[in-house]
Amino acid sequence: MKKVGILGGTFDPPHIGHLLMAEEARMQMSLDEIWWMPNYLPPHKEKVSNTSNDDRLAMVNSMVGLHESFRLCDVELRRTGPSYTADTMDVLTKRYKDIQFFFIMGEDSLETLDQWHESERLKSLVSFIVIPRPGYRRPRENVSDGITVIDAPAVDISSSDIREAVAAGNMNRFLLTKEVYHVIKERRLYDDQ
């Protein structure tokens, strides 16, 4: 059975932290592919992004092109309304019966997993791969079945900080791949934030 990791996010913009998460999960869990899944409307975000879906897709597509095991999954962008992970994974597990799905998340998201929309249904559909985040060192003995915390660098990079830095004209260009950086520059993204 094929093993696929789902890396969901607003990806506004996708940065090297996302890239490291994807590759560490792929290598350590022997995943066949990583599907990058941009959210349409994440229920936990208070403010909707000013960045268009087309712009976010262009940035994610540029990341996906960096590795032969990366794919774009636009299932959430094709729906309207909140992007509930349980609903999305229900669609994917029914559509791809020959795939075992793993949902990749940061330790910060693990803390609130039980509060997610239909979290018990979600837990019955997928296993979880948890990536360390700075300030969120959860003891491994407190992690339940179906959740694997992997050893990976805890990277403190924030998409919102990158957007603010671009707007201020002082962004560290090396927080992004050159491909994403070029999409941002060509489309003049975040200049007016």
PDB file of C-alpha atoms in Angstrom:
ATOM      1  CA  MET A   1       0.000   0.000   0.000  1.00  0.00           C
ATOM      2  CA  LYS A   2       1.302   3.435  -0.928  1.00  0.00           C
ATOM      3  CA  LYS A   3       2.082   5.767   1.997  1.00  0.00           C
ATOM      4  CA  VAL A   4       1.291   9.462   1.490  1.00  0.00           C
ATOM      5  CA  GLY A   5       1.891  12.353   3.868  1.00  0.00           C
ATOM      6  CA  ILE A   6      -0.509  15.298   3.685  1.00  0.00           C
ATOM      7  CA  LEU A   7       1.036  18.672   4.503  1.00  0.00           C
ATOM      8  CA  GLY A   8      -1.787  21.169   4.810  1.00  0.00           C
ATOM      9  CA  GLY A   9      -1.484  24.889   5.362  1.00  0.00           C
ATOM     10  CA  THR A  10      -2.299  28.327   4.077  1.00  0.00           C
ATOM     11  CA  PHE A  11       1.203  28.463   2.548  1.00  0.00           C
ATOM     12  CA  ASP A  12       1.093  32.251   2.474  1.00  0.00           C
ATOM     13  CA  PRO A  13       3.969  31.952   1.628  1.00  0.00           C
ATOM     14  CA  PRO A  14       5.415  28.443   1.801  1.00  0.00           C
ATOM     15  CA  HIS A  15       8.925  28.628   3.280  1.00  0.00           C
ATOM     16  CA  ILE A  16      11.932  26.456   4.048  1.00  0.00           C
ATOM     17  CA  GLY A  17      10.357  25.383   7.349  1.00  0.00           C
ATOM     18  CA  HIS A  18       7.546  23.733   5.377  1.00  0.00           C
ATOM     19  CA  LEU A  19      10.104  22.165   3.059  1.00  0.00           C
ATOM     20  CA  LEU A  20      12.059  20.730   6.009  1.00  0.00           C
ATOM     21  CA  MET A  21       8.851  19.372   7.584  1.00  0.00           C
ATOM     22  CA  ALA A  22       7.897  17.639   4.350  1.00  0.00           C
ATOM     23  CA  GLU A  23      11.288  16.080   3.730  1.00  0.00           C
ATOM     24  CA  GLU A  24      11.894  14.979   7.346  1.00  0.00           C
ATOM     25  CA  ALA A  25       8.467  13.316   7.445  1.00  0.00           C
ATOM     26  CA  ARG A  26       9.071  11.633   4.074  1.00  0.00           C
ATOM     27  CA  MET A  27      12.494  10.287   5.035  1.00  0.00           C
ATOM     28  CA  GLN A  28      11.805   9.225   8.618  1.00  0.00           C
ATOM     29  CA  MET A  29       8.419   7.627   7.961  1.00  0.00           C
ATOM     30  CA  SER A  30       9.382   6.088   4.585  1.00  0.00           C
ATOM     31  CA  LEU A  31       6.568   7.899   2.804  1.00  0.00           C
ATOM     32  CA  ASP A  32       6.209   7.446  -0.937  1.00  0.00           C
ATOM     33  CA  GLU A  33       4.874  10.953  -1.528  1.00  0.00           C
ATOM     34  CA  ILE A  34       4.088  14.221   0.199  1.00  0.00           C
ATOM     35  CA  TRP A  35       0.940  15.969  -0.982  1.00  0.00           C
ATOM     36  CA  TRP A  36       1.019  19.730  -0.340  1.00  0.00           C
ATOM     37  CA  MET A  37      -2.555  20.830   0.362  1.00  0.00           C
ATOM     38  CA  PRO A  38      -3.288  24.574   0.472  1.00  0.00           C
ATOM     39  CA  ASN A  39      -6.333  25.401   2.614  1.00  0.00           C
ATOM     40  CA  TYR A  40      -9.275  27.302   1.199  1.00  0.00           C
ATOM     41  CA  LEU A  41     -10.479  28.753   4.491  1.00  0.00           C
ATOM     42  CA  PRO A  42      -8.774  27.369   7.605  1.00  0.00           C
ATOM     43  CA  PRO A  43     -11.305  27.403  10.471  1.00  0.00           C
ATOM     44  CA  HIS A  44      -8.655  28.408  13.048  1.00  0.00           C
ATOM     45  CA  LYS A  45      -7.523  31.555  11.193  1.00  0.00           C
ATOM     46  CA  GLU A  46      -9.300  34.746  12.182  1.00  0.00           C
ATOM     47  CA  LYS A  47      -8.288  36.774   9.142  1.00  0.00           C
ATOM     48  CA  VAL A  48      -8.666  35.610   5.575  1.00  0.00           C
ATOM     49  CA  SER A  49      -5.554  36.104   3.474  1.00  0.00           C
ATOM     50  CA  ASN A  50      -5.342  38.880   0.908  1.00  0.00           C
ATOM     51  CA  THR A  51      -3.273  36.528  -1.247  1.00  0.00           C
ATOM     52  CA  SER A  52      -5.326  34.904  -4.004  1.00  0.00           C
ATOM     53  CA  ASN A  53      -5.669  31.152  -4.324  1.00  0.00           C
ATOM     54  CA  ASP A  54      -3.907  31.417  -7.703  1.00  0.00           C
ATOM     55  CA  ASP A  55      -0.913  33.141  -6.100  1.00  0.00           C
ATOM     56  CA  ARG A  56      -0.721  30.584  -3.289  1.00  0.00           C
ATOM     57  CA  LEU A  57      -1.029  27.755  -5.827  1.00  0.00           C
ATOM     58  CA  ALA A  58       1.815  29.251  -7.876  1.00  0.00           C
ATOM     59  CA  MET A  59       4.038  29.378  -4.786  1.00  0.00           C
ATOM     60  CA  VAL A  60       3.156  25.821  -3.714  1.00  0.00           C
ATOM     61  CA  ASN A  61       3.636  24.550  -7.276  1.00  0.00           C
ATOM     62  CA  SER A  62       7.135  26.002  -7.252  1.00  0.00           C
ATOM     63  CA  MET A  63       7.874  24.053  -4.030  1.00  0.00           C
ATOM     64  CA  VAL A  64       6.335  20.839  -5.360  1.00  0.00           C
ATOM     65  CA  GLY A  65       8.671  20.991  -8.332  1.00  0.00           C
ATOM     66  CA  LEU A  66      11.703  20.686  -6.045  1.00  0.00           C
ATOM     67  CA  HIS A  67      11.290  16.957  -5.322  1.00  0.00           C
ATOM     68  CA  GLU A  68      10.019  14.027  -7.355  1.00  0.00           C
ATOM     69  CA  SER A  69       8.000  12.814  -4.340  1.00  0.00           C
ATOM     70  CA  PHE A  70       6.105  16.087  -3.855  1.00  0.00           C
ATOM     71  CA  ARG A  71       2.615  16.588  -5.318  1.00  0.00           C
ATOM     72  CA  LEU A  72      -0.005  19.336  -5.205  1.00  0.00           C
ATOM     73  CA  CYS A  73      -3.392  18.405  -3.731  1.00  0.00           C
ATOM     74  CA  ASP A  74      -5.914  21.159  -4.438  1.00  0.00           C
ATOM     75  CA  VAL A  75      -8.991  19.370  -3.061  1.00  0.00           C
ATOM     76  CA  GLU A  76      -9.583  22.024  -0.371  1.00  0.00           C
ATOM     77  CA  LEU A  77      -9.211  24.927  -2.799  1.00  0.00           C
ATOM     78  CA  ARG A  78     -11.926  23.433  -5.010  1.00  0.00           C
ATOM     79  CA  ARG A  79     -14.432  23.491  -2.141  1.00  0.00           C
ATOM     80  CA  THR A  80     -16.042  26.491  -0.529  1.00  0.00           C
ATOM     81  CA  GLY A  81     -16.446  27.122   3.162  1.00  0.00           C
ATOM     82  CA  PRO A  82     -14.149  26.154   6.018  1.00  0.00           C
ATOM     83  CA  SER A  83     -11.408  23.613   5.299  1.00  0.00           C
ATOM     84  CA  TYR A  84     -12.164  20.961   7.899  1.00  0.00           C
ATOM     85  CA  THR A  85      -9.441  18.332   7.857  1.00  0.00           C
ATOM     86  CA  ALA A  86     -11.859  15.534   8.829  1.00  0.00           C
ATOM     87  CA  ASP A  87     -14.025  16.277   5.777  1.00  0.00           C
ATOM     88  CA  THR A  88     -11.017  16.499   3.471  1.00  0.00           C
ATOM     89  CA  MET A  89      -9.487  13.258   4.699  1.00  0.00           C
ATOM     90  CA  ASP A  90     -12.865  11.542   4.384  1.00  0.00           C
ATOM     91  CA  VAL A  91     -12.959  12.558   0.702  1.00  0.00           C
ATOM     92  CA  LEU A  92      -9.358  11.461   0.096  1.00  0.00           C
ATOM     93  CA  THR A  93      -9.613   8.089   1.868  1.00  0.00           C
ATOM     94  CA  LYS A  94     -12.761   7.239  -0.110  1.00  0.00           C
ATOM     95  CA  ARG A  95     -11.224   8.359  -3.409  1.00  0.00           C
ATOM     96  CA  TYR A  96      -7.840   6.637  -2.887  1.00  0.00           C
ATOM     97  CA  LYS A  97      -8.536   3.316  -1.178  1.00  0.00           C
ATOM     98  CA  ASP A  98      -5.049   2.005  -2.013  1.00  0.00           C
ATOM     99  CA  ILE A  99      -3.286   4.775  -0.058  1.00  0.00           C
ATOM    100  CA  GLN A 100      -2.481   4.991   3.645  1.00  0.00           C
ATOM    101  CA  PHE A 101      -2.597   8.673   4.599  1.00  0.00           C
ATOM    102  CA  PHE A 102      -0.542  10.435   7.262  1.00  0.00           C
ATOM    103  CA  PHE A 103      -1.365  13.992   8.273  1.00  0.00           C
ATOM    104  CA  ILE A 104       1.751  16.076   8.987  1.00  0.00           C
ATOM    105  CA  MET A 105       1.462  18.742  11.676  1.00  0.00           C
ATOM    106  CA  GLY A 106       3.567  20.813  14.025  1.00  0.00           C
ATOM    107  CA  GLU A 107       3.604  20.203  17.763  1.00  0.00           C
ATOM    108  CA  ASP A 108       1.636  23.415  18.225  1.00  0.00           C
ATOM    109  CA  SER A 109      -1.279  21.890  16.266  1.00  0.00           C
ATOM    110  CA  LEU A 110      -1.094  18.644  18.240  1.00  0.00           C
ATOM    111  CA  GLU A 111      -1.945  20.574  21.409  1.00  0.00           C
ATOM    112  CA  THR A 112      -5.339  21.520  19.963  1.00  0.00           C
ATOM    113  CA  LEU A 113      -6.082  18.380  17.929  1.00  0.00           C
ATOM    114  CA  ASP A 114      -8.857  17.233  20.287  1.00  0.00           C
ATOM    115  CA  GLN A 115     -10.633  20.562  19.649  1.00  0.00           C
ATOM    116  CA  TRP A 116     -10.605  20.185  15.846  1.00  0.00           C
ATOM    117  CA  HIS A 117     -13.889  19.689  13.991  1.00  0.00           C
ATOM    118  CA  GLU A 118     -14.845  16.004  14.334  1.00  0.00           C
ATOM    119  CA  SER A 119     -11.413  15.116  15.701  1.00  0.00           C
ATOM    120  CA  GLU A 120     -12.393  11.542  16.584  1.00  0.00           C
ATOM    121  CA  ARG A 121     -13.545  10.876  13.017  1.00  0.00           C
ATOM    122  CA  LEU A 122     -10.296  12.410  11.746  1.00  0.00           C
ATOM    123  CA  LYS A 123      -8.240  10.167  14.055  1.00  0.00           C
ATOM    124  CA  SER A 124     -10.045   7.127  12.663  1.00  0.00           C
ATOM    125  CA  LEU A 125      -9.130   8.127   9.092  1.00  0.00           C
ATOM    126  CA  VAL A 126      -5.421   8.978   9.328  1.00  0.00           C
ATOM    127  CA  SER A 127      -2.283   8.616  11.379  1.00  0.00           C
ATOM    128  CA  PHE A 128      -0.404  11.747  12.395  1.00  0.00           C
ATOM    129  CA  ILE A 129       3.225  12.720  11.993  1.00  0.00           C
ATOM    130  CA  VAL A 130       4.194  15.476  14.407  1.00  0.00           C
ATOM    131  CA  ILE A 131       7.142  17.783  13.770  1.00  0.00           C
ATOM    132  CA  PRO A 132       8.825  19.618  16.686  1.00  0.00           C
ATOM    133  CA  ARG A 133       8.160  23.340  17.016  1.00  0.00           C
ATOM    134  CA  PRO A 134      10.142  25.722  19.221  1.00  0.00           C
ATOM    135  CA  GLY A 135       8.585  25.926  22.682  1.00  0.00           C
ATOM    136  CA  TYR A 136       6.376  22.835  22.301  1.00  0.00           C
ATOM    137  CA  ARG A 137       8.377  19.920  23.681  1.00  0.00           C
ATOM    138  CA  ARG A 138       5.678  17.361  24.453  1.00  0.00           C
ATOM    139  CA  PRO A 139       6.841  14.238  26.320  1.00  0.00           C
ATOM    140  CA  ARG A 140       6.610  11.276  23.939  1.00  0.00           C
ATOM    141  CA  GLU A 141       4.977   9.044  26.546  1.00  0.00           C
ATOM    142  CA  ASN A 142       1.911  11.345  26.473  1.00  0.00           C
ATOM    143  CA  VAL A 143       1.339  10.798  22.751  1.00  0.00           C
ATOM    144  CA  SER A 144      -1.537   8.469  21.862  1.00  0.00           C
ATOM    145  CA  ASP A 145      -1.780   5.694  19.282  1.00  0.00           C
ATOM    146  CA  GLY A 146      -1.781   6.842  15.688  1.00  0.00           C
ATOM    147  CA  ILE A 147       0.504   9.782  16.476  1.00  0.00           C
ATOM    148  CA  THR A 148       4.251   9.677  15.836  1.00  0.00           C
ATOM    149  CA  VAL A 149       6.514  12.515  16.947  1.00  0.00           C
ATOM    150  CA  ILE A 150       9.640  12.455  14.800  1.00  0.00           C
ATOM    151  CA  ASP A 151      13.075  13.896  15.488  1.00  0.00           C
ATOM    152  CA  ALA A 152      13.516  16.920  13.262  1.00  0.00           C
ATOM    153  CA  PRO A 153      14.973  20.396  13.583  1.00  0.00           C
ATOM    154  CA  ALA A 154      12.593  22.754  15.390  1.00  0.00           C
ATOM    155  CA  VAL A 155      12.486  25.640  12.932  1.00  0.00           C
ATOM    156  CA  ASP A 156      11.058  28.976  14.046  1.00  0.00           C
ATOM    157  CA  ILE A 157       9.880  30.526  10.781  1.00  0.00           C
ATOM    158  CA  SER A 158       6.520  32.209  10.383  1.00  0.00           C
ATOM    159  CA  SER A 159       4.730  33.021   7.129  1.00  0.00           C
ATOM    160  CA  SER A 160       3.207  36.107   8.756  1.00  0.00           C
ATOM    161  CA  ASP A 161       6.683  37.347   9.743  1.00  0.00           C
ATOM    162  CA  ILE A 162       7.847  36.823   6.158  1.00  0.00           C
ATOM    163  CA  ARG A 163       4.877  38.806   4.792  1.00  0.00           C
ATOM    164  CA  GLU A 164       5.617  41.668   7.190  1.00  0.00           C
ATOM    165  CA  ALA A 165       9.312  41.647   6.293  1.00  0.00           C
ATOM    166  CA  VAL A 166       8.545  41.748   2.558  1.00  0.00           C
ATOM    167  CA  ALA A 167       6.209  44.704   3.114  1.00  0.00           C
ATOM    168  CA  ALA A 168       8.897  46.482   5.148  1.00  0.00           C
ATOM    169  CA  GLY A 169      11.510  45.752   2.484  1.00  0.00           C
ATOM    170  CA  ASN A 170      13.855  43.835   4.783  1.00  0.00           C
ATOM    171  CA  MET A 171      13.114  40.167   4.231  1.00  0.00           C
ATOM    172  CA  ASN A 172      15.753  37.496   4.721  1.00  0.00           C
ATOM    173  CA  ARG A 173      15.603  35.993   1.250  1.00  0.00           C
ATOM    174  CA  PHE A 174      16.986  32.660   2.467  1.00  0.00           C
ATOM    175  CA  LEU A 175      13.813  31.828   4.413  1.00  0.00           C
ATOM    176  CA  LEU A 176      12.289  30.986   1.024  1.00  0.00           C
ATOM    177  CA  THR A 177      13.330  28.868  -1.902  1.00  0.00           C
ATOM    178  CA  LYS A 178      14.476  30.924  -4.868  1.00  0.00           C
ATOM    179  CA  GLU A 179      11.394  29.694  -6.751  1.00  0.00           C
ATOM    180  CA  VAL A 180       8.942  31.032  -4.148  1.00  0.00           C
ATOM    181  CA  TYR A 181      10.969  34.231  -3.832  1.00  0.00           C
ATOM    182  CA  HIS A 182      10.650  34.802  -7.593  1.00  0.00           C
ATOM    183  CA  VAL A 183       6.871  34.248  -7.510  1.00  0.00           C
ATOM    184  CA  ILE A 184       6.577  36.818  -4.703  1.00  0.00           C
ATOM    185  CA  LYS A 185       8.725  39.352  -6.553  1.00  0.00           C
ATOM    186  CA  GLU A 186       7.123  38.802  -9.983  1.00  0.00           C
ATOM    187  CA  ARG A 187       3.595  39.118  -8.601  1.00  0.00           C
ATOM    188  CA  ARG A 188       4.491  41.847  -6.105  1.00  0.00           C
ATOM    189  CA  LEU A 189       2.931  39.869  -3.280  1.00  0.00           C
ATOM    190  CA  TYR A 190       2.834  41.344   0.227  1.00  0.00           C
ATOM    191  CA  ASP A 191       4.078  44.778  -0.881  1.00  0.00           C
ATOM    192  CA  ASP A 192       0.950  46.422   0.530  1.00  0.00           C
ATOM    193  CA  GLN A 193       0.579  44.446   3.759  1.00  0.00           C
TER     194      GLN A 193
END
